[in-house]
């Protein structure tokens, strides 16, 4: 993995689940969360959002983790490819588009996807993953989808995995009661089902099944796969397992941030162990506690924590021989540039 | 180029120019030409069209040149990536989608694209080309867009290049009178203009400017570029030149079929010489004269001739060490498989 060519893939989608009041921090207003994925990837690609002139931040002004991603990508010099699996807003950049992409429904009151969609998304994503593997030795897969920790929890529970403390949150106070009531409503609709694709249609979202498909496709082509994210990537791994497709566990790593690891590392390790004992769980030992910037210090206070492949791309930069100090310096410079743009 | 990693890109788009009666052979009815690009790339990717169950053929049953492309790709083992720059039908496969994609207008009676579109497509395509170059040493660019020889002629004339005998045709009798009257109507609207992007908005199409952008982006990243097509690729090369962007001519090849070369090779050589003297023009020495299949023999009688990167992917297979006999055998097997599916 150190020497191989790597490609960084960012899968984007929307779920109306993010518009449930107080469930996500990924936008100042519930509806704004529907723009976040497009703005995140536009910013990573061009250094500036294109769809609207607004850097994704939380209500208190904490910047998107894409700041880390962009800085880390510059250090590792890996190509960045966006896969659109159902973003509410089409990003203004060349993106690999899955034909069955679709915004996910609000899982507390409706099915996530029309029946059959998850199976098609998985198959299309597998094709994309095979293409990525023919182009590179390491396929890193990040994501941006507000509401994702809630639907990830729903998927894990729907597949009979994990419990309500399995997933992290972008807030320092995890709104677990809201999440729990949303997930329980979703689970009721899936009672008695056992096909993982159908379960995902009913209670999941378009994102995690697409990540699972890309990963399976890339592994089938012989590449290493880095699932770049926190607890959401457990849902992707659970879907990979449930899909029935064989894959080489040794070639799968989940790579996240220290902030997620500190919060849920032990829990994650156990789940990875039961889903794919050969897979590894790693994190980037990056902290902003000595940062001069309040917006970044907030990460150390438990806000945001992860997203847009921030942890995984940091790990990749370190694997490519850059030091944690290099990485921090590069993130601080990027953060300053960003703040001047506001 | 022999040793380097290659990626095969197929740019697709539609222009309503293909619906002008008798102008294109790429579909049995004028309206059917709008489906051709999607069906072509679906067939190359999956061995079977997905959008509708119909192999693109001419009225007399001559199969799409994608048969050659698919067989040649299997031999060279290069990854295949579709770029959608404005296909009327969205292909049912993961395709890299340009945000400003748009079906081109019928250039005999309306502008091809809203003003500003060509400039945006070029820039988006350049981003995609840079990504391709970071993934591979050789970026081969083919195309599928019925009506393309007519709009290519319009672009060449609009940029002050070539004459009415510059472009080839998918018919054995080039419907040059129809093409000429269409192009003259288009040229009238562009009189006095000198910005190449604006000229393309008025009298071109979404495809060739996107090919030019991908090529410029890939060259800027240091890759070799193979423009895989016949006379249409002259329009792409003319747009590359007119864009004002610097590029290394020595790293550009136009690669086509023997059938196009026999028809227009001398003319093409002269145009390449005046547009980019350092660039090379090559062809695959492939003929079906000894083929047991009438549908393929028609290629030697001047039908179809080129498309979907058939000539360029054949050259690539030969570069990768396969013989012309290997290639023919593989095409015949593929053709038989295809005919059984009908």
mmCIF file of N, CA and C in Angstrom, chain A residues 43 63 65-72 74-75 259 285-300 314 323-340:
data_model
loop_
_atom_site.group_PDB
_atom_site.id
_atom_site.type_symbol
_atom_site.label_atom_id
_atom_site.label_comp_id
_atom_site.label_asym_id
_atom_site.label_seq_id
_atom_site.Cartn_x
_atom_site.Cartn_y
_atom_site.Cartn_z
ATOM 1 N N UNK A 43 -15.513 21.756 -3.239
ATOM 2 C CA UNK A 43 -14.431 22.396 -2.496
ATOM 3 C C UNK A 43 -13.141 21.556 -2.546
ATOM 4 N N UNK A 63 -15.643 24.207 10.383
ATOM 5 C CA UNK A 63 -15.599 23.899 8.946
ATOM 6 C C UNK A 63 -15.748 22.403 8.672
ATOM 7 N N UNK A 65 -15.019 18.690 7.403
ATOM 8 C CA UNK A 65 -13.772 17.913 7.439
ATOM 9 C C UNK A 65 -13.081 17.854 6.076
ATOM 10 N N UNK A 66 -13.765 18.324 5.030
ATOM 11 C CA UNK A 66 -13.146 18.360 3.698
ATOM 12 C C UNK A 66 -11.891 19.221 3.696
ATOM 13 N N UNK A 67 -11.753 20.111 4.683
ATOM 14 C CA UNK A 67 -10.522 20.903 4.817
ATOM 15 C C UNK A 67 -9.330 19.963 5.031
ATOM 16 N N UNK A 68 -9.533 18.989 5.902
ATOM 17 C CA UNK A 68 -8.481 17.991 6.155
ATOM 18 C C UNK A 68 -8.232 17.175 4.887
ATOM 19 N N UNK A 69 -9.324 16.738 4.266
ATOM 20 C CA UNK A 69 -9.222 15.917 3.057
ATOM 21 C C UNK A 69 -8.423 16.626 1.969
ATOM 22 N N UNK A 70 -8.766 17.892 1.730
ATOM 23 C CA UNK A 70 -8.094 18.630 0.659
ATOM 24 C C UNK A 70 -6.595 18.778 0.946
ATOM 25 N N UNK A 71 -6.276 19.112 2.193
ATOM 26 C CA UNK A 71 -4.863 19.272 2.554
ATOM 27 C C UNK A 71 -4.129 17.932 2.439
ATOM 28 N N UNK A 72 -4.763 16.862 2.914
ATOM 29 C CA UNK A 72 -4.120 15.538 2.875
ATOM 30 C C UNK A 72 -3.924 15.063 1.441
ATOM 31 N N UNK A 74 -3.473 16.927 -1.178
ATOM 32 C CA UNK A 74 -2.373 17.666 -1.796
ATOM 33 C C UNK A 74 -1.039 17.027 -1.433
ATOM 34 N N UNK A 75 -0.941 16.520 -0.210
ATOM 35 C CA UNK A 75 0.305 15.880 0.213
ATOM 36 C C UNK A 75 0.506 14.509 -0.440
ATOM 37 N N UNK A 259 -10.379 11.209 16.475
ATOM 38 C CA UNK A 259 -11.560 11.648 17.223
ATOM 39 C C UNK A 259 -12.640 10.578 17.208
ATOM 40 N N UNK A 285 -3.131 9.699 13.668
ATOM 41 C CA UNK A 285 -2.908 10.276 14.997
ATOM 42 C C UNK A 285 -2.743 11.796 14.886
ATOM 43 N N UNK A 286 -3.822 12.428 14.495
ATOM 44 C CA UNK A 286 -3.811 13.865 14.204
ATOM 45 C C UNK A 286 -4.716 14.568 15.208
ATOM 46 N N UNK A 287 -4.195 15.595 15.837
ATOM 47 C CA UNK A 287 -5.026 16.362 16.761
ATOM 48 C C UNK A 287 -4.775 17.848 16.532
ATOM 49 N N UNK A 288 -5.782 18.656 16.829
ATOM 50 C CA UNK A 288 -5.640 20.104 16.642
ATOM 51 C C UNK A 288 -5.576 20.833 17.978
ATOM 52 N N UNK A 289 -5.213 20.105 19.037
ATOM 53 C CA UNK A 289 -5.275 20.727 20.366
ATOM 54 C C UNK A 289 -4.341 21.936 20.463
ATOM 55 N N UNK A 290 -3.255 21.933 19.687
ATOM 56 C CA UNK A 290 -2.343 23.086 19.735
ATOM 57 C C UNK A 290 -2.614 24.069 18.596
ATOM 58 N N UNK A 291 -3.776 23.931 17.966
ATOM 59 C CA UNK A 291 -4.082 24.806 16.831
ATOM 60 C C UNK A 291 -4.414 26.220 17.303
ATOM 61 N N UNK A 292 -3.988 27.231 16.546
ATOM 62 C CA UNK A 292 -4.381 28.593 16.893
ATOM 63 C C UNK A 292 -5.819 28.909 16.462
ATOM 64 N N UNK A 293 -6.488 27.957 15.802
ATOM 65 C CA UNK A 293 -7.807 28.251 15.223
ATOM 66 C C UNK A 293 -8.921 27.565 16.018
ATOM 67 N N UNK A 294 -9.865 28.350 16.501
ATOM 68 C CA UNK A 294 -10.980 27.804 17.284
ATOM 69 C C UNK A 294 -11.771 26.771 16.471
ATOM 70 N N UNK A 295 -11.979 27.076 15.191
ATOM 71 C CA UNK A 295 -12.780 26.190 14.327
ATOM 72 C C UNK A 295 -12.199 24.792 14.262
ATOM 73 N N UNK A 296 -10.876 24.693 14.280
ATOM 74 C CA UNK A 296 -10.244 23.372 14.228
ATOM 75 C C UNK A 296 -10.163 22.735 15.611
ATOM 76 N N UNK A 297 -9.921 23.584 16.636
ATOM 77 C CA UNK A 297 -9.882 23.046 18.004
ATOM 78 C C UNK A 297 -11.162 22.299 18.340
ATOM 79 N N UNK A 298 -12.274 22.764 17.761
ATOM 80 C CA UNK A 298 -13.571 22.134 18.029
ATOM 81 C C UNK A 298 -13.548 20.640 17.717
ATOM 82 N N UNK A 299 -12.719 20.231 16.735
ATOM 83 C CA UNK A 299 -12.605 18.807 16.417
ATOM 84 C C UNK A 299 -12.135 18.026 17.644
ATOM 85 N N UNK A 300 -11.230 18.633 18.398
ATOM 86 C CA UNK A 300 -10.735 17.964 19.600
ATOM 87 C C UNK A 300 -11.736 17.979 20.741
ATOM 88 N N UNK A 314 -5.838 11.247 5.445
ATOM 89 C CA UNK A 314 -4.711 11.566 6.339
ATOM 90 C C UNK A 314 -3.788 10.355 6.468
ATOM 91 N N UNK A 323 4.912 13.517 7.297
ATOM 92 C CA UNK A 323 4.814 13.456 8.757
ATOM 93 C C UNK A 323 3.511 14.104 9.231
ATOM 94 N N UNK A 324 3.149 13.785 10.475
ATOM 95 C CA UNK A 324 1.966 14.427 11.060
ATOM 96 C C UNK A 324 2.148 15.945 11.081
ATOM 97 N N UNK A 325 3.379 16.401 11.303
ATOM 98 C CA UNK A 325 3.633 17.853 11.321
ATOM 99 C C UNK A 325 3.387 18.482 9.946
ATOM 100 N N UNK A 326 3.873 17.814 8.901
ATOM 101 C CA UNK A 326 3.585 18.266 7.524
ATOM 102 C C UNK A 326 2.084 18.432 7.317
ATOM 103 N N UNK A 327 1.391 17.396 7.748
ATOM 104 C CA UNK A 327 -0.050 17.351 7.521
ATOM 105 C C UNK A 327 -0.747 18.493 8.258
ATOM 106 N N UNK A 328 -0.366 18.682 9.520
ATOM 107 C CA UNK A 328 -0.981 19.760 10.302
ATOM 108 C C UNK A 328 -0.697 21.118 9.675
ATOM 109 N N UNK A 329 0.549 21.321 9.296
ATOM 110 C CA UNK A 329 0.920 22.604 8.690
ATOM 111 C C UNK A 329 0.057 22.856 7.448
ATOM 112 N N UNK A 330 -0.061 21.819 6.649
ATOM 113 C CA UNK A 330 -0.808 21.961 5.404
ATOM 114 C C UNK A 330 -2.306 22.218 5.675
ATOM 115 N N UNK A 331 -2.838 21.585 6.710
ATOM 116 C CA UNK A 331 -4.246 21.823 7.070
ATOM 117 C C UNK A 331 -4.431 23.258 7.588
ATOM 118 N N UNK A 332 -3.487 23.750 8.394
ATOM 119 C CA UNK A 332 -3.620 25.105 8.943
ATOM 120 C C UNK A 332 -3.569 26.146 7.830
ATOM 121 N N UNK A 333 -2.664 25.921 6.875
ATOM 122 C CA UNK A 333 -2.581 26.856 5.738
ATOM 123 C C UNK A 333 -3.896 26.846 4.952
ATOM 124 N N UNK A 334 -4.413 25.657 4.722
ATOM 125 C CA UNK A 334 -5.669 25.522 3.975
ATOM 126 C C UNK A 334 -6.824 26.169 4.740
ATOM 127 N N UNK A 335 -6.825 25.980 6.054
ATOM 128 C CA UNK A 335 -7.896 26.561 6.878
ATOM 129 C C UNK A 335 -7.854 28.090 6.822
ATOM 130 N N UNK A 336 -6.666 28.638 6.910
ATOM 131 C CA UNK A 336 -6.540 30.108 6.824
ATOM 132 C C UNK A 336 -7.014 30.632 5.476
ATOM 133 N N UNK A 337 -6.622 29.950 4.414
ATOM 134 C CA UNK A 337 -7.046 30.359 3.076
ATOM 135 C C UNK A 337 -8.574 30.369 2.989
ATOM 136 N N UNK A 338 -9.147 29.328 3.564
ATOM 137 C CA UNK A 338 -10.594 29.160 3.520
ATOM 138 C C UNK A 338 -11.309 30.274 4.283
ATOM 139 N N UNK A 339 -10.790 30.587 5.455
ATOM 140 C CA UNK A 339 -11.443 31.596 6.296
ATOM 141 C C UNK A 339 -11.387 32.971 5.626
ATOM 142 N N UNK A 340 -10.317 33.216 4.874
ATOM 143 C CA UNK A 340 -10.208 34.508 4.162
ATOM 144 C C UNK A 340 -11.241 34.613 3.045
#
